Coordinates of C-alpha atoms and ligand atoms in Angstrom, one line a residue:
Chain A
X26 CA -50.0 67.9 -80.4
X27 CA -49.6 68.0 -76.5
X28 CA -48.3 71.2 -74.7
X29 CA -45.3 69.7 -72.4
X30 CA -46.1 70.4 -68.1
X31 CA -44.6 73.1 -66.9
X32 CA -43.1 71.2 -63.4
X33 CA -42.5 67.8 -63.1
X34 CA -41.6 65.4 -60.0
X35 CA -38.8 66.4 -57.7
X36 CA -35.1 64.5 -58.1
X37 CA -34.0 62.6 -55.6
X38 CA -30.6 61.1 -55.0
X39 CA -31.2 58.5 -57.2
X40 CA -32.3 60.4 -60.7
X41 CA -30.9 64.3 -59.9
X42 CA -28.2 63.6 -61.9
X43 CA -30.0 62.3 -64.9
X44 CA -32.2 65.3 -64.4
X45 CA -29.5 67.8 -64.5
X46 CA -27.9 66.8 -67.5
X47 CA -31.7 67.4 -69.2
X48 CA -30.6 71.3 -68.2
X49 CA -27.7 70.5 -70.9
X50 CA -30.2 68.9 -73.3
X51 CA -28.4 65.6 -72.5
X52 CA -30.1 62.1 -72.2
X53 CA -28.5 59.9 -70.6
X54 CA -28.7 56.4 -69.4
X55 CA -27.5 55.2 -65.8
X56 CA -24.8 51.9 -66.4
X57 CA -23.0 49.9 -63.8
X58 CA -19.5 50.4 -64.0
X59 CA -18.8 46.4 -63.2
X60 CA -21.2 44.5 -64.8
X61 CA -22.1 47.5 -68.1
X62 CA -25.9 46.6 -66.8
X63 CA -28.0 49.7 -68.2
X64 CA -30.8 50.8 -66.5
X65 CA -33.9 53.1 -66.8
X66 CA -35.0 54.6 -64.1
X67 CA -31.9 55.4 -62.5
X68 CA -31.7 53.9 -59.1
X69 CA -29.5 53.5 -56.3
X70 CA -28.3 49.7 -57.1
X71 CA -27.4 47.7 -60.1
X72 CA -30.2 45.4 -60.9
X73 CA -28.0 43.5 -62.9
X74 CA -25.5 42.6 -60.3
X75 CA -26.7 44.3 -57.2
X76 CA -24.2 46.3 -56.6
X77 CA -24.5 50.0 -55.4
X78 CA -21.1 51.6 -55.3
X79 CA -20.3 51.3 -59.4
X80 CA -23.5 52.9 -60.9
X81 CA -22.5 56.1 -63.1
X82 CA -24.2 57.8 -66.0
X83 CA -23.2 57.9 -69.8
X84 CA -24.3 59.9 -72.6
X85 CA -26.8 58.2 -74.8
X86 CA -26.3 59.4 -78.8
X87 CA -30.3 60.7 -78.6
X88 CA -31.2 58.2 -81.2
X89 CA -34.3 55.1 -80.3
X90 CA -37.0 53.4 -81.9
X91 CA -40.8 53.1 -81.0
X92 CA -41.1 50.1 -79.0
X93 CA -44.8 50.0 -78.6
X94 CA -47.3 53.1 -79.1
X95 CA -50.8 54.3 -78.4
X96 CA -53.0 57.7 -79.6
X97 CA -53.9 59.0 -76.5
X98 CA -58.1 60.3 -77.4
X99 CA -58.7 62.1 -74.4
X100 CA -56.4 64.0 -72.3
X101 CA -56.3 63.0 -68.1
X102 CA -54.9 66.4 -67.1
X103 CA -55.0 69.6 -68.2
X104 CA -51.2 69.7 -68.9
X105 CA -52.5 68.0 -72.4
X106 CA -54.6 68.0 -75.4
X107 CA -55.5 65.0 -77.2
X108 CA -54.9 63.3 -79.7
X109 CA -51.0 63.0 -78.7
X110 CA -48.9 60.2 -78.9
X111 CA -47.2 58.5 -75.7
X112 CA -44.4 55.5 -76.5
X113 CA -42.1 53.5 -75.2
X114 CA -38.8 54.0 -77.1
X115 CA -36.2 51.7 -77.0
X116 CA -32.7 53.9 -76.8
X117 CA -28.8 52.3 -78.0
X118 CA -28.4 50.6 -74.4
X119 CA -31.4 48.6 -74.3
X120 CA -33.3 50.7 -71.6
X121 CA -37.1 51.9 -72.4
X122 CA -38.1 55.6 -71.5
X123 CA -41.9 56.2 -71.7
X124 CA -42.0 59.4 -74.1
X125 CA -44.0 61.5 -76.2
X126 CA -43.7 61.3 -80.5
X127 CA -44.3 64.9 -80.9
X128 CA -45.6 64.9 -84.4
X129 CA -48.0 66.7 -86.8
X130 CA -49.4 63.4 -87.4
X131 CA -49.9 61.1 -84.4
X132 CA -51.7 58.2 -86.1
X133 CA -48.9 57.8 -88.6
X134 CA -46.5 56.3 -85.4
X135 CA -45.9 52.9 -86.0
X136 CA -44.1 50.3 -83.8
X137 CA -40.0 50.0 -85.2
X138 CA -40.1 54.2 -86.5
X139 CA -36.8 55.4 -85.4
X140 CA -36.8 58.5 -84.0
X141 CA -34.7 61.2 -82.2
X142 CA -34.8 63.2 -78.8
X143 CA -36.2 66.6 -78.5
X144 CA -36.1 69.1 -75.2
X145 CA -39.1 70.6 -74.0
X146 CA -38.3 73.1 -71.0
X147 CA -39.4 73.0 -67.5
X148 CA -39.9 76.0 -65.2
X149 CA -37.6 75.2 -62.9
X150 CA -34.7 75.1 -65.9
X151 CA -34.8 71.3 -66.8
X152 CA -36.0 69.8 -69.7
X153 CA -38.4 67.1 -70.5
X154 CA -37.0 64.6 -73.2
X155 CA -39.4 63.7 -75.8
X156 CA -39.0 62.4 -79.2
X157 CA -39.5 63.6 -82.8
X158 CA -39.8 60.7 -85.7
X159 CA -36.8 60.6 -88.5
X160 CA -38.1 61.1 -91.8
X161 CA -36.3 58.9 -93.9
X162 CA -36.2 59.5 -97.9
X163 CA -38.9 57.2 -99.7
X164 CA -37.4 54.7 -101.0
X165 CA -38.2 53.9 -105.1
Chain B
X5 CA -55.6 20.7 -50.7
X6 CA -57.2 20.7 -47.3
X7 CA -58.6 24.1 -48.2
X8 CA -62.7 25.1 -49.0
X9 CA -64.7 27.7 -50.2
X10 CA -67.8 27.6 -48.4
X11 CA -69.7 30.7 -49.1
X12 CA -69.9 33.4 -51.8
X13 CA -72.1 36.4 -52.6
X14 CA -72.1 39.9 -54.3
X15 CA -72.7 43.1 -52.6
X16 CA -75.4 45.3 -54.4
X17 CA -73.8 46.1 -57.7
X18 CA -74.1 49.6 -60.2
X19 CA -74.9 52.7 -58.9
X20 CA -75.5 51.8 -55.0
X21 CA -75.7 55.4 -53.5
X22 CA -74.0 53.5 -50.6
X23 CA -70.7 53.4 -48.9
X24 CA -67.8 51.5 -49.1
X25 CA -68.3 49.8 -45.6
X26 CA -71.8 49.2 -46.0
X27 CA -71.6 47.3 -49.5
X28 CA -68.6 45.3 -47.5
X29 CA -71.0 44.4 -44.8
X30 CA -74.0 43.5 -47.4
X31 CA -71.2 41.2 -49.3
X32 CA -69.9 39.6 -45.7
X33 CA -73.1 39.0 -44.0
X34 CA -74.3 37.6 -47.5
X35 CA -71.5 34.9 -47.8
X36 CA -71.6 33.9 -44.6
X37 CA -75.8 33.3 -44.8
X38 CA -74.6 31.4 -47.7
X39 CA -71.9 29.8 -45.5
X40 CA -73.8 28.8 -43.0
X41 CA -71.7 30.2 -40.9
X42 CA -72.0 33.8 -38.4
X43 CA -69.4 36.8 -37.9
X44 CA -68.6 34.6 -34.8
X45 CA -66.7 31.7 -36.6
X46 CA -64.8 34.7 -39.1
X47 CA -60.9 34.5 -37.2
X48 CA -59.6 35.9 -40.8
X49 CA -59.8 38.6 -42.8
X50 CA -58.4 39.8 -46.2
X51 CA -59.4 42.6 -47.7
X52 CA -58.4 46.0 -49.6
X53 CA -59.3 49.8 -50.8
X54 CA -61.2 50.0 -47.4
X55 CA -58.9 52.5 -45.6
X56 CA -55.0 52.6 -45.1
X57 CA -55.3 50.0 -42.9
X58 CA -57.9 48.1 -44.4
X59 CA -58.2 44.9 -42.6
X60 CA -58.0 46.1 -39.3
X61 CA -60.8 49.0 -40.1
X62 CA -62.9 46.4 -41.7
X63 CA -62.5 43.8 -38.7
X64 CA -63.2 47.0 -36.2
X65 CA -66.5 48.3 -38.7
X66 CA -67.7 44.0 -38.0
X67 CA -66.7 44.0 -34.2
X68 CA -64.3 41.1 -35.1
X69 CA -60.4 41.0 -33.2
X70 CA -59.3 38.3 -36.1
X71 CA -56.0 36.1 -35.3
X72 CA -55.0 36.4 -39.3
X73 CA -55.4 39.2 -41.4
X74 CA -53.8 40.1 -44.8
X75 CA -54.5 43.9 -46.8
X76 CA -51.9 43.3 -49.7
X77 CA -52.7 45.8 -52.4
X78 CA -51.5 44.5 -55.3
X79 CA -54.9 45.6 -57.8
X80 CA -57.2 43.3 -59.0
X81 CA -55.4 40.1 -58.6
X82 CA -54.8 40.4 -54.6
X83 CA -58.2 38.3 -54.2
X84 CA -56.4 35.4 -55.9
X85 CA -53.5 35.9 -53.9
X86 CA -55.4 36.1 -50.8
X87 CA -56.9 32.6 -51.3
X88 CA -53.5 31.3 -51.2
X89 CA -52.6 33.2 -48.2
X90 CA -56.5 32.1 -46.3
X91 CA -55.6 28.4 -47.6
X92 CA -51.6 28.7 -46.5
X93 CA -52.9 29.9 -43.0
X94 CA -55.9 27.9 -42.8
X95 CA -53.7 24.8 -43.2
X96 CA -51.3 26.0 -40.7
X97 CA -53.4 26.5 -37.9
X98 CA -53.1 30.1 -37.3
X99 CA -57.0 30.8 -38.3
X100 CA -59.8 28.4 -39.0
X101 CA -62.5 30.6 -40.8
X102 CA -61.3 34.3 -43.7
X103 CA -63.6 35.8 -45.2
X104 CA -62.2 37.4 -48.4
X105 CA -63.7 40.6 -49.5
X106 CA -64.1 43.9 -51.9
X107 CA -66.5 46.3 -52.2
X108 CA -66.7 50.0 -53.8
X109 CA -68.9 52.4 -54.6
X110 CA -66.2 54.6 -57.5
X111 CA -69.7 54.7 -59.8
X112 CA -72.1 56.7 -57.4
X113 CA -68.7 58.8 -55.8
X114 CA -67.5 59.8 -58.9
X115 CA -63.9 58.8 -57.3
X116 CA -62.0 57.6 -60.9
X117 CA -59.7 59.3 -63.0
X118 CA -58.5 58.8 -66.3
X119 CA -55.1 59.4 -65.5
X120 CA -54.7 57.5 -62.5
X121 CA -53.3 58.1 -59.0
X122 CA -49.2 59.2 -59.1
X123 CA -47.4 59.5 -55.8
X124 CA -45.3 62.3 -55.9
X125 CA -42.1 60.0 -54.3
X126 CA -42.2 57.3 -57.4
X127 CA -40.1 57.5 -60.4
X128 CA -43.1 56.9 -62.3
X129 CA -44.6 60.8 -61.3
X130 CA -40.6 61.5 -62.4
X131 CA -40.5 59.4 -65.7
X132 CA -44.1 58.7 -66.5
X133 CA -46.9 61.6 -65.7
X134 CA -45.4 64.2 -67.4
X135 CA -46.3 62.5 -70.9
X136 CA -49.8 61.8 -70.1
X137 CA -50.3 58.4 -70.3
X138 CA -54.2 57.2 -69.7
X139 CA -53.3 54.9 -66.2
X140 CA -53.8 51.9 -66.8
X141 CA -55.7 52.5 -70.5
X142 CA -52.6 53.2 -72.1
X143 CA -50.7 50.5 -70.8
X144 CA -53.2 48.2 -72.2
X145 CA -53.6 49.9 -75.3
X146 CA -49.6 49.9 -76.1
X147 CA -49.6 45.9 -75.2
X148 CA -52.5 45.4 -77.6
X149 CA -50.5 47.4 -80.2
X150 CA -47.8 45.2 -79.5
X151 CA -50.1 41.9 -79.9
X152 CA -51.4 43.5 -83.4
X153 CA -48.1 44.0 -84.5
X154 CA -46.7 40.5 -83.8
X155 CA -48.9 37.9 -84.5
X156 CA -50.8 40.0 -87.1
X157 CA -53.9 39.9 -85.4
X158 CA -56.8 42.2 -86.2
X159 CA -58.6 44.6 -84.3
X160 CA -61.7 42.2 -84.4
X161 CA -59.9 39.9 -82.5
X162 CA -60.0 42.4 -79.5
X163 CA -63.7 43.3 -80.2
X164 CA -65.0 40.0 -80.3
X165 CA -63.9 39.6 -76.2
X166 CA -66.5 42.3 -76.0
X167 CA -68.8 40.4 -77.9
X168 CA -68.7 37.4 -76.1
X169 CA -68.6 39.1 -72.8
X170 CA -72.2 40.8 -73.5
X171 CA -73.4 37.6 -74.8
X172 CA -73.0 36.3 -71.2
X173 CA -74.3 39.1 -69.6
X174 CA -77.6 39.1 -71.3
X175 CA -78.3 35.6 -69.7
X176 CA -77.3 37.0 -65.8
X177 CA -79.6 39.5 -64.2
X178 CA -77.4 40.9 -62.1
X179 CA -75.2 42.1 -65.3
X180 CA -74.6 46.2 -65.5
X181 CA -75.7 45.5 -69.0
X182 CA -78.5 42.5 -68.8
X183 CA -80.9 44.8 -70.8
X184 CA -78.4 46.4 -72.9
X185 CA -79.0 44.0 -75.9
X186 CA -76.1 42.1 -77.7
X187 CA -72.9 44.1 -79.1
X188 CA -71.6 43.5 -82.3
X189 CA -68.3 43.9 -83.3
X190 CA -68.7 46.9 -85.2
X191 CA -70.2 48.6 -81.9
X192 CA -66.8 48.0 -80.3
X193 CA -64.8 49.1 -83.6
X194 CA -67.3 52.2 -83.4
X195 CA -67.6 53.0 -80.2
X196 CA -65.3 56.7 -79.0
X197 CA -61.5 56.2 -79.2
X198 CA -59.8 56.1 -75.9
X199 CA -56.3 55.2 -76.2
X200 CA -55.6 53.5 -79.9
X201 CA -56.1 51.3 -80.8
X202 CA -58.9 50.5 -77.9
X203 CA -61.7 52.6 -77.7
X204 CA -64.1 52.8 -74.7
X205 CA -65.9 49.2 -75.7
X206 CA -63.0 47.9 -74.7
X207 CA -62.1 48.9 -71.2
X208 CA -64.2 47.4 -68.3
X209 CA -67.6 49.3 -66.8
X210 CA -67.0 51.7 -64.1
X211 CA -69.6 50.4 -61.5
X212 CA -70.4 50.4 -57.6
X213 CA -70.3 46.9 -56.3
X214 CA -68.1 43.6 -54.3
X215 CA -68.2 40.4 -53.1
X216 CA -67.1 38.0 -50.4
X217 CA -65.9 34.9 -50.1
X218 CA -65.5 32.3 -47.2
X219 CA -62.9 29.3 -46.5
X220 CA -62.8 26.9 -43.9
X221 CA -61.0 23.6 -43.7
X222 CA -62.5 20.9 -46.1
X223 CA -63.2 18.9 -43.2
X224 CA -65.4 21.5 -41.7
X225 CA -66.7 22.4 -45.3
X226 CA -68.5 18.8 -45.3
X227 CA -70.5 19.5 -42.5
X228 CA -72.0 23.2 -44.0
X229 CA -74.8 23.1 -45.8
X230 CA -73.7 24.2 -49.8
X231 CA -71.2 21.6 -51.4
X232 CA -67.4 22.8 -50.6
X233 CA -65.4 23.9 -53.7
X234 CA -61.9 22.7 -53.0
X235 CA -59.0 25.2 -53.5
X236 CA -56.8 23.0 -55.9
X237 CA -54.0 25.0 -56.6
X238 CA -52.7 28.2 -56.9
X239 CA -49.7 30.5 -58.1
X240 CA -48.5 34.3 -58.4
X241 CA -46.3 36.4 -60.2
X242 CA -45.2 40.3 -59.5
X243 CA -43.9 41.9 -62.8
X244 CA -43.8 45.7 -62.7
X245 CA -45.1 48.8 -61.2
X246 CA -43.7 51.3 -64.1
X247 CA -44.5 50.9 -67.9
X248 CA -41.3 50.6 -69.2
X249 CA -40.4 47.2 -67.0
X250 CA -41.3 44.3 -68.9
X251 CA -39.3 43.8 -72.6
X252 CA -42.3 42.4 -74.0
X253 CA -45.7 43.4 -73.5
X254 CA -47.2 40.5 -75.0
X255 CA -45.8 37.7 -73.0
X256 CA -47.4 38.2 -69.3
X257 CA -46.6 37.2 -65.8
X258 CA -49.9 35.1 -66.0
X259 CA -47.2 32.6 -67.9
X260 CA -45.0 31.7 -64.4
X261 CA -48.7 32.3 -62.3
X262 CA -50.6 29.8 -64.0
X263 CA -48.0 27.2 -64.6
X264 CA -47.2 27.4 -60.7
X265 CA -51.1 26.9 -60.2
X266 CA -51.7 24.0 -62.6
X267 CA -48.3 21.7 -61.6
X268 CA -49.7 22.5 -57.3
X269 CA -53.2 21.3 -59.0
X270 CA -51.8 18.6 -61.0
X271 CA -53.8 19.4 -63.8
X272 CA -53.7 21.1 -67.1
X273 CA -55.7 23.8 -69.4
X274 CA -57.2 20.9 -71.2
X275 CA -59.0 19.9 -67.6
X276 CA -60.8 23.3 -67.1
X277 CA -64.5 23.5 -67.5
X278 CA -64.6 27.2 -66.9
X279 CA -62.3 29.8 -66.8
X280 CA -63.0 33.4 -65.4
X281 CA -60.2 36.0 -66.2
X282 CA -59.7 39.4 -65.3
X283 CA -60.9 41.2 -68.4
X284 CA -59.8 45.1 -67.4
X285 CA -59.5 45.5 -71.2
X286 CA -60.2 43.2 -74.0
X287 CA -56.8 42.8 -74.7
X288 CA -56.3 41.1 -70.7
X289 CA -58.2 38.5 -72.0
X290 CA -55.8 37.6 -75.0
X291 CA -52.8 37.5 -73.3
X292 CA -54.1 35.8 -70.4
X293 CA -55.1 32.6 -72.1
X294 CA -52.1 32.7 -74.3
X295 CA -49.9 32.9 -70.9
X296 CA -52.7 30.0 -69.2
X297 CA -52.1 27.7 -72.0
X298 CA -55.1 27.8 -73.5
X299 CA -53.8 27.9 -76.6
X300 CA -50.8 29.0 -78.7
X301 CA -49.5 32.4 -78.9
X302 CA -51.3 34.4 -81.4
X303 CA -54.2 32.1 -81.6
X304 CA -56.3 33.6 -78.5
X305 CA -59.0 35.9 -80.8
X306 CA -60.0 32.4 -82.5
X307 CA -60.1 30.5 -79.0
X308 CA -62.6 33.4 -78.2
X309 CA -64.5 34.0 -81.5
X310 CA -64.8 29.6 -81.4
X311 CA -66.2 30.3 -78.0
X312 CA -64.9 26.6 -77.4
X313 CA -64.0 27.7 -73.8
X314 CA -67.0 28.8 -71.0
X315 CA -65.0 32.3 -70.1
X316 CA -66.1 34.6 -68.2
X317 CA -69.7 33.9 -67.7
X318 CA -71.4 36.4 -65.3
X319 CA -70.3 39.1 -68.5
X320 CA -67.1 40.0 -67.0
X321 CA -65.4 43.5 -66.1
X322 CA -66.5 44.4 -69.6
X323 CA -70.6 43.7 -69.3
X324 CA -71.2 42.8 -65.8
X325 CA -69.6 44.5 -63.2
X326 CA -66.2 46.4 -62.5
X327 CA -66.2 48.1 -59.0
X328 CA -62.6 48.9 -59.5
X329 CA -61.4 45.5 -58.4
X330 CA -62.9 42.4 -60.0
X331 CA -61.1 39.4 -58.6
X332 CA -63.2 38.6 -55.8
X333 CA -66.0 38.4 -58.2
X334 CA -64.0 36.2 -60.4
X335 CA -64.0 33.7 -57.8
X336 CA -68.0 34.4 -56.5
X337 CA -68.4 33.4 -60.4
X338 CA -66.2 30.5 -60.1
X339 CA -67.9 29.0 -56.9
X340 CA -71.4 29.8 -58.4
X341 CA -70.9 27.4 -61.2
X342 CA -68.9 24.5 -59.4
X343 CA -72.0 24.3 -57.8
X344 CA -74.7 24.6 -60.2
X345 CA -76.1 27.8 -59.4
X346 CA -75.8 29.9 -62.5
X347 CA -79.6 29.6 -64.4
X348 CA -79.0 30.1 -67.6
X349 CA -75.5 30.5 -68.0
X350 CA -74.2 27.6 -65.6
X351 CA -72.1 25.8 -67.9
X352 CA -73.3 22.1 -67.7
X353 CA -71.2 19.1 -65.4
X354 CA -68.3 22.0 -64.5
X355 CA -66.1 20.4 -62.2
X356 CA -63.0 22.3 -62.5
X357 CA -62.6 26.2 -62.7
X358 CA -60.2 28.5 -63.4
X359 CA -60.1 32.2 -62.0
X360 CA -57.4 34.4 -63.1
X361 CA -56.5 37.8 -61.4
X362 CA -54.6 41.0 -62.9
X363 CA -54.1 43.9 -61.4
X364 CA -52.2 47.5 -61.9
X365 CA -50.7 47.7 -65.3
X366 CA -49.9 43.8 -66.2
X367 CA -48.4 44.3 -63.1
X368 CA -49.7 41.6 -60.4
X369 CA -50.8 38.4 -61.7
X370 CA -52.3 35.5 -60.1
X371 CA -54.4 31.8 -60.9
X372 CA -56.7 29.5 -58.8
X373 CA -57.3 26.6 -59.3
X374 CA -61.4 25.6 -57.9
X375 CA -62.6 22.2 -57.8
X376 CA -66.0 20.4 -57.0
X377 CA -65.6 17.7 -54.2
X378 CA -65.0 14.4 -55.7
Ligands
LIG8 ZN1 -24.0 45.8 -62.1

């Protein structure tokens, strides 16, 4: 299990707005309004069309699947305590959000597990999306 | 190509107890003695990690006022890319003589971290740092998870570039590990966990050390005394500076750098003698001769367990050295056994060799093509 950071990275004109809406315990993805490009991180242009006056935000449904994974052995900072599991999930739109798998179990993660967002709070009143797998009944 | 490298040498490698300018003067005044050449001729300079401006402290620190300089930081691949820049500028007449260089001395300062170096203003310190991600490690470890997953390979298959690495380095003195003994496979599959599924066996050493490199014009190479090893060809690609870029982990930017090398070389994988590529992690060395061409996709961990290519035959980032940055010692490598100078492990008649950079996270990628003069 990893305890979450207590302050992360300032915003900046280009992600406050996908920061505050983690205040709401709402993820969501940046799309062009012209082209429907999706992108993660948010930034100031489309990089599907290039341009930079049709960007907007929609709510994702909090749902992805573990696009690749790794059992992190020994923790870099002092914000964590290994073993813990950091992913790249692969949300509805397409984007990829690097993550945490917060599980009781972190060498059970396996590439294709769906799983589902979860908030941790910040101390400043946002919240750090990470992701919890989705038991699915066994199957006989 | 008009383009030659005329001199190579290492710094001292290890522990060094010296400093980062130092070892870059012991690498430069080394490959220029090997050159034939003097600080004189040097109207070029590319270097990195020496300061914020690191070409112009390094020219100051050697009393040099170069007319060409070049400090891209793009990891361990800018050396590769700085041979096409030395060769572009060489052939353009804007400088006659670079010297291409790297040193560090991370192993006696104590100056790495696990986690890496985030800048405050990136989205990465936004979207990245706050899981706690190994940087690079557990980049590396999620693209091998990735390879393991979609070809079915084993975990053996990663050990064995481990393997084969220390099997070099026990025939080159100058290897971190010469007296280590051979590895096995189960020493890698044994050794601590790091980031699964690679454990610390298979991340590069964490040593003090460099090398330089010198290029001239062919026609002036003829006229020095070691044989010139031509600069055949050479190609780059830039892929991403955040993990969650590039869709698939397994298929590298080493794909559009090497096939931009081989068609300016006119040659193909099938005409390399050597190849020396950047092994950071074992699992670099899989995709990178999968993206070369070397062989199919999925088929790398029985290209290296055959060991039907020479690869990486001073014992690599893994058994070697690794001062942070390996690709000007991919190259030193490279020259070394175009010309016959490599004892034990030269690899007999190589006329052709490959060195292949990577730096950051998959990020930077970039091939050279060395030839012998024909
Ligand atoms: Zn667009």
């Amino acid at each position: 299990m990893n305890d979450a950071p207590k302050n992360v990275a300032e915003p900046d004109e280009a992600t406050r707005t996908w920061w505050e809406a983690t205040r709401e315990h709402r993820l969501v993805v940046q799309v062009c309004g012209d082209c429907g490009h999706a992108q993660h991180p948010p930034r100031t242009l489309c990089t599907g069309c290039g341009r930079t006056d049709t960007l907007g935000h929609h709510d994702s449904d909090g749902t992805g699947v573990v696009d690749a994974c790794t059992v992190v052995m020994r923790a870099p900072d002092a914000d964590h305590e290994a073993p813990y599991v950091v992913a790249r999930v692969r949300l509805p739109e397409g984007v990829i959000l690097l993550s945490n798998i917060v599980t009781d179990d972190p060498h059970a993660v396996r590439i294709g597990d769906p799983v589902t967002v979860s908030w941790q709070p910040l101390d400043d009143g946002r919240a750090l999306p990470v992701f919890r797998p989705v038991f699915t009944p066994q199957e006989n | 190509m008009t383009v030659a490298i005329v001199g190579a040498a290492e710094c001292d490698l290890g522990s060094t107890g010296l400093s980062i300018l130092g070892l870059q003067t012991q690498a430069i005044t080394r490959a220029l003695a090997d050159a034939g050449l003097s600080l004189a001729d040097v109207d070029g300079i590319a270097t990195t990690s020496v300061a914020r401006f690191s070409a112009t402290s390094l020219a100051e620190h050697l009393g040099i006022q170069p007319a060409w300089t070049d400090s891209t930081f793009a990891g361990g691949s800018a050396y590769e890319m700085f041979v096409a820049r030395a060769a572009q500028a060489i052939e353009a007449g804007q400088c006659h003589t670079v010297v291409i260089s790297y040193a560090s001395n991370q192993r006696s300062a104590k100056s790495r971290s696990l986690g890496g170096v985030y800048e405050a203003h990136t989205p990465e310190a936004q979207f990245e740092q706050p899981y706690g991600p190994l940087y690079p490690a557990s980049y590396y470890a999620m693209a091998a998870g990735q390879y393991l997953h979609k070809y079915g390979a084993s975990r053996e298959d990663l050990a064995e570039v481990a393997v084969a690495a220390r099997e070099q380095a026990l025939l080159n003195p100058r290897a971190f590990r010469y007296d280590a003994g051979p590895l096995t496979v189960d020493d890698v599959l044994g050794a601590k966990p790091l980031s699964t599924p690679l454990t610390v066996a298979d991340c590069c050493l964490v040593t003090d050390g460099g090398g330089a490199i010198v290029l001239t014009s062919l026609e002036r190479a003829r006229d020095l005394p070691k044989p010139p090893v031509l600069v055949l060809g050479y190609g780059e690609s830039t892929t991403n500076a955040s993990m969650t870029a590039v869709d698939d982990l397994t298929v590298t930017g080493a794909v559009a750098s090497g096939a931009a090398a081989f068609a300016r070389a006119g040659l193909t994988p099938a005409d390399v003698d050597v190849a020396q590529l950047y092994d950071s992690f074992t699992i670099t060395v899989l995709l990178s001769l999968e993206a070369l061409g070397f062989c199919a996709p999925g088929e790398a961990g029985d290209l290296v367990r055959s060991r039907g290519l020479p690869l990486n035959t001073s014992g690599g980032g893994l058994s070697y050295c690794h001062p942070g940055q390996f690709g000007v010692l991919l190259l030193v490598e490279a020259v070394r056994q175009l010309r016959g100078e490599c004892g034990d492990r030269q690899v007999a008649d190589a006329e052709v060799a490959l060195a292949h950079g990577t730096g950051g996270i998959l990020s930077t990628h970039a091939t050279v093509l060395l030839g012998v003069d024909r």
